[in-house]
Amino acid sequence: MRPEGSLTYRVPERLRQGFCGVGRAAQALVCASAKEGTAFRMEAVQEGAAGVESEQAALGEEAVLLLDDIMAEVEVVAEVEVVAEEEGLVERREEAQRAQQAVPGPGPMTPESALEELLAVQVELEPVNAQARKAFSRQREKMERRRKPQLDRRGAVIQSVPGFWANVIANHPQMSALITDEDEDMLSYMVSLEVEEEKHPVHLCKIMLFFRSNPYFQNKVITKEYLVNITEYRASHSTPIEWYPDYEVEAYRRRHHNSSLNFFNWFSDHNFAGSNKIAEILCKDLWRNPLQYYKRMKPPEEGTETSGDSQLLS
């Protein structure tokens, strides 16, 4: 039913058909446009996907670089925090010391009271000393990690120089007096020397000598370990040398013929008296900068002018 008062208008048939034709044309146009739009959108989506992939790859590279930067910053921040923490501790200790100095002392002390006060101060120092040792150990381990790539590269390069370590050891001013011609021949088979230091739970210095095939012994690696303290290197462990039968008698003779400190006695007898001297030279001097001993300085001849470049002998 139509509401009362509403008007009805009948559209003529021709005009209605015209409208329908226009509608169908418009619908066709819309459909065509929709198809073109769909194709365009598909191309755009494909291009967008390719762009997204390249953008994701670029973002991935940027993320890696950013992560590296962040890690570098974290390390720097960590170092700064450690330094700041240590500096803060130092400042607090200095403030405490100044505060104690500002307080008037009790006056002259008896020997007994002085010893009691000394004991109290020493007790206060113990945790401070322990913290300082830990901080130093952390810093040393960090520096060792930073040095390792260069040490590995140095070792690889040295293996390309025949007889490098034999020359280095023989040219050292202190070691040269402890080496015989036979020792030099034995050392000519040494291809590498490595030194490792461990701080925990004890300070340990490990010396590793690497050899190629030789007529003296079968070992490819000989390891000598020393416990290190403030005053000395103390023998801890050594690899037993597996002498060839043809040389075993000669090795025994050499060990017992000369009882003085020399390289062979250190090499063959880990507990030989004074062997810690050779271990200390290897760990503290030769290992740190062997190149300085690879060449010997040749003294200038009389009547010749010396230039900035020194003459060297191998």
XYZ file of C-alpha atoms in Angstrom, residues 8-296:
289
model
C 2.903 7.860 -8.726
C 4.933 8.515 -11.911
C 5.223 5.844 -14.583
C 8.371 6.050 -16.701
C 7.724 5.592 -20.424
C 8.948 2.271 -21.823
C 11.414 3.794 -24.307
C 12.911 6.024 -21.686
C 13.122 3.086 -19.264
C 14.893 0.963 -21.893
C 17.223 3.866 -22.557
C 18.045 4.039 -18.898
C 18.687 0.290 -18.843
C 20.947 0.577 -21.866
C 22.857 3.334 -20.225
C 23.004 1.245 -17.048
C 24.321 -1.790 -18.923
C 26.911 0.356 -20.686
C 27.925 1.902 -17.438
C 28.067 -1.554 -15.845
C 30.233 -2.808 -18.707
C 32.443 0.225 -18.386
C 32.684 -0.337 -14.655
C 33.515 -4.015 -15.174
C 36.179 -3.165 -17.724
C 37.547 -0.543 -15.440
C 37.437 -3.033 -12.588
C 39.380 -5.580 -14.668
C 41.933 -2.976 -15.667
C 42.057 -1.824 -12.052
C 42.554 -5.394 -10.888
C 45.364 -5.913 -13.392
C 46.885 -2.608 -12.384
C 46.550 -3.530 -8.714
C 48.156 -6.945 -9.372
C 51.061 -5.276 -11.147
C 51.299 -2.770 -8.326
C 51.175 -5.563 -5.746
C 53.889 -7.491 -7.592
C 56.024 -4.381 -7.894
C 55.281 -3.617 -4.252
C 56.262 -7.150 -3.220
C 59.536 -6.863 -5.102
C 60.079 -3.493 -3.517
C 59.273 -4.924 -0.115
C 61.741 -7.774 -0.643
C 64.524 -5.406 -1.692
C 63.552 -3.083 1.120
C 63.599 -5.990 3.583
C 67.037 -7.023 2.316
C 68.250 -3.470 2.704
C 66.680 -3.299 6.123
C 68.352 -6.608 7.002
C 71.743 -5.237 6.059
C 70.995 -2.058 7.937
C 69.896 -4.137 10.921
C 73.154 -6.066 10.906
C 75.126 -2.850 10.690
C 72.966 -1.318 13.351
C 73.440 -4.376 15.551
C 77.187 -4.091 15.131
C 76.982 -0.429 16.075
C 74.827 -1.270 19.053
C 77.183 -3.996 20.220
C 80.098 -1.633 19.823
C 78.247 0.980 21.811
C 77.343 -1.615 24.430
C 80.984 -2.557 24.800
C 81.963 1.083 25.065
C 79.200 1.728 27.549
C 80.190 -1.343 29.543
C 83.776 -0.159 29.642
C 82.668 3.316 30.608
C 80.457 1.868 33.331
C 83.306 -0.245 34.683
C 85.644 2.732 34.647
C 82.972 4.947 36.199
C 82.268 2.348 38.846
C 85.946 2.008 39.672
C 86.389 5.790 39.679
C 83.340 6.092 41.926
C 84.810 3.592 44.342
C 88.084 5.485 44.361
C 86.270 8.769 44.989
C 84.230 7.254 47.813
C 87.337 5.793 49.412
C 89.119 9.148 49.129
C 86.126 10.918 50.682
C 86.090 8.401 53.521
C 89.802 8.917 54.053
C 89.381 12.697 54.096
C 86.510 12.359 56.562
C 88.640 10.189 58.805
C 91.512 12.641 58.580
C 89.179 15.510 59.466
C 88.188 13.783 62.689
C 90.682 14.563 65.439
C 92.734 11.511 66.305
C 92.817 9.975 69.735
C 96.296 11.344 70.274
C 99.399 9.292 70.925
C 98.736 5.550 70.764
C 100.304 2.764 72.710
C 101.939 -0.048 70.711
C 99.028 -2.341 71.568
C 96.356 0.122 70.404
C 98.421 0.934 67.297
C 98.545 -2.749 66.367
C 94.793 -3.045 66.884
C 94.229 -0.015 64.648
C 96.609 -1.444 62.052
C 94.683 -4.714 62.065
C 91.393 -2.855 61.572
C 92.830 -0.915 58.607
C 94.166 -4.119 57.076
C 90.753 -5.750 57.381
C 89.247 -2.777 55.529
C 91.883 -3.085 52.812
C 91.196 -6.743 52.038
C 87.946 -6.281 50.037
C 89.454 -3.262 48.268
C 92.491 -5.306 47.229
C 90.274 -8.185 46.109
C 88.178 -5.852 43.985
C 91.291 -4.328 42.431
C 92.622 -7.784 41.539
C 89.326 -8.738 39.896
C 89.215 -5.493 37.893
C 92.796 -5.999 36.731
C 92.087 -9.619 35.784
C 89.007 -8.618 33.754
C 90.987 -5.968 31.916
C 93.828 -8.382 31.194
C 91.459 -11.040 29.825
C 89.791 -8.435 27.618
C 93.148 -7.364 26.197
C 94.139 -10.997 25.583
C 90.960 -11.527 23.556
C 91.724 -8.439 21.497
C 95.286 -9.633 20.820
C 94.347 -13.151 19.701
C 93.623 -12.396 15.990
C 97.004 -10.704 15.608
C 98.790 -13.517 17.470
C 97.127 -16.142 15.257
C 98.122 -14.234 12.151
C 101.681 -13.819 13.434
C 101.943 -17.561 14.080
C 100.784 -18.370 10.544
C 103.339 -15.980 9.042
C 106.188 -17.319 11.207
C 105.613 -20.851 9.912
C 106.599 -19.562 6.461
C 110.049 -18.521 7.735
C 112.338 -21.583 8.043
C 114.267 -21.772 11.300
C 112.636 -18.657 12.722
C 112.443 -19.787 16.348
C 115.901 -21.383 16.245
C 117.341 -18.009 15.225
C 115.275 -16.117 17.784
C 116.318 -18.335 20.697
C 119.972 -18.522 19.617
C 120.192 -14.743 19.155
C 118.718 -13.862 22.545
C 121.527 -12.416 24.698
C 120.732 -14.636 27.685
C 119.641 -17.756 25.830
C 122.634 -17.784 23.481
C 124.933 -18.682 26.392
C 122.749 -21.704 27.208
C 122.594 -23.263 23.732
C 125.024 -25.639 22.025
C 125.383 -26.372 18.312
C 123.436 -29.590 18.824
C 120.655 -27.636 20.523
C 120.487 -25.307 17.530
C 120.129 -28.264 15.183
C 117.341 -29.670 17.340
C 115.612 -26.291 17.422
C 115.820 -26.011 13.634
C 112.968 -28.547 13.530
C 110.706 -26.360 15.680
C 107.948 -24.811 13.576
C 105.998 -22.873 16.195
C 106.016 -21.617 19.763
C 102.885 -20.645 21.676
C 102.430 -19.281 25.173
C 99.106 -19.272 27.018
C 98.415 -17.719 30.395
C 95.550 -18.618 32.700
C 94.638 -16.551 35.743
C 91.955 -18.680 37.379
C 91.977 -20.520 39.643
C 95.765 -20.029 39.693
C 98.200 -18.078 37.522
C 99.522 -20.661 35.068
C 101.924 -20.137 32.156
C 101.826 -22.839 29.471
C 104.661 -23.092 26.914
C 103.990 -25.209 23.814
C 106.768 -26.120 21.371
C 105.691 -27.599 18.011
C 108.109 -29.721 15.959
C 108.159 -31.370 12.563
C 109.647 -34.815 12.038
C 113.221 -34.966 13.317
C 115.892 -37.572 14.169
C 115.787 -36.849 17.916
C 112.304 -37.549 19.302
C 108.802 -38.542 18.216
C 106.777 -35.784 19.924
C 105.015 -33.290 17.694
C 104.146 -31.015 20.623
C 105.968 -30.604 23.925
C 104.117 -28.697 26.645
C 105.647 -27.221 29.773
C 103.500 -25.612 32.461
C 104.598 -23.297 35.256
C 102.831 -21.862 38.260
C 103.561 -18.156 38.423
C 103.762 -15.976 41.500
C 105.340 -12.620 42.248
C 108.870 -13.973 42.652
C 109.233 -17.038 40.428
C 108.043 -19.559 37.852
C 107.613 -22.984 39.470
C 107.539 -26.176 37.371
C 104.125 -27.818 37.333
C 103.841 -30.241 34.399
C 105.821 -31.313 31.329
C 105.236 -33.660 28.398
C 107.582 -36.686 28.616
C 109.963 -36.709 25.645
C 109.807 -39.845 23.512
C 113.418 -40.152 22.339
C 114.194 -42.336 19.351
C 116.184 -45.452 20.355
C 119.159 -44.299 18.293
C 119.367 -41.063 20.298
C 118.179 -42.169 23.728
C 121.677 -43.102 24.944
C 123.065 -39.773 23.751
C 120.230 -37.904 25.450
C 120.995 -39.672 28.718
C 124.699 -38.854 28.353
C 124.035 -35.189 27.648
C 121.669 -34.891 30.603
C 124.218 -36.257 33.058
C 127.420 -35.004 31.470
C 126.693 -31.334 32.060
C 124.953 -30.461 35.310
C 124.870 -26.717 34.658
C 121.802 -24.915 33.392
C 121.481 -25.168 29.625
C 118.705 -25.429 27.092
C 118.929 -29.214 26.715
C 118.646 -29.812 30.458
C 115.630 -27.505 30.612
C 114.112 -29.198 27.576
C 114.620 -32.779 28.777
C 114.264 -32.358 32.564
C 111.330 -30.234 33.687
C 112.480 -30.110 37.313
C 116.053 -29.134 36.535
C 117.343 -26.492 38.948
C 117.123 -22.997 37.486
C 114.862 -24.005 34.590
C 112.363 -21.341 35.679
C 114.801 -18.741 34.308
C 114.393 -20.085 30.759
C 110.615 -20.314 31.184
C 110.458 -16.682 32.268
C 112.528 -15.563 29.257
C 110.251 -17.450 26.867
C 107.018 -16.179 28.436
C 107.914 -12.578 29.201
C 110.347 -11.687 26.429
C 110.616 -13.973 23.409
C 106.890 -14.609 23.064
C 105.903 -10.958 23.272
C 108.257 -9.733 20.542
C 110.328 -12.463 18.869
C 111.146 -10.411 15.790
C 113.580 -8.204 17.677
C 115.826 -11.249 18.200
C 115.468 -12.811 14.759
C 118.252 -10.585 13.421
C 121.456 -9.754 15.231
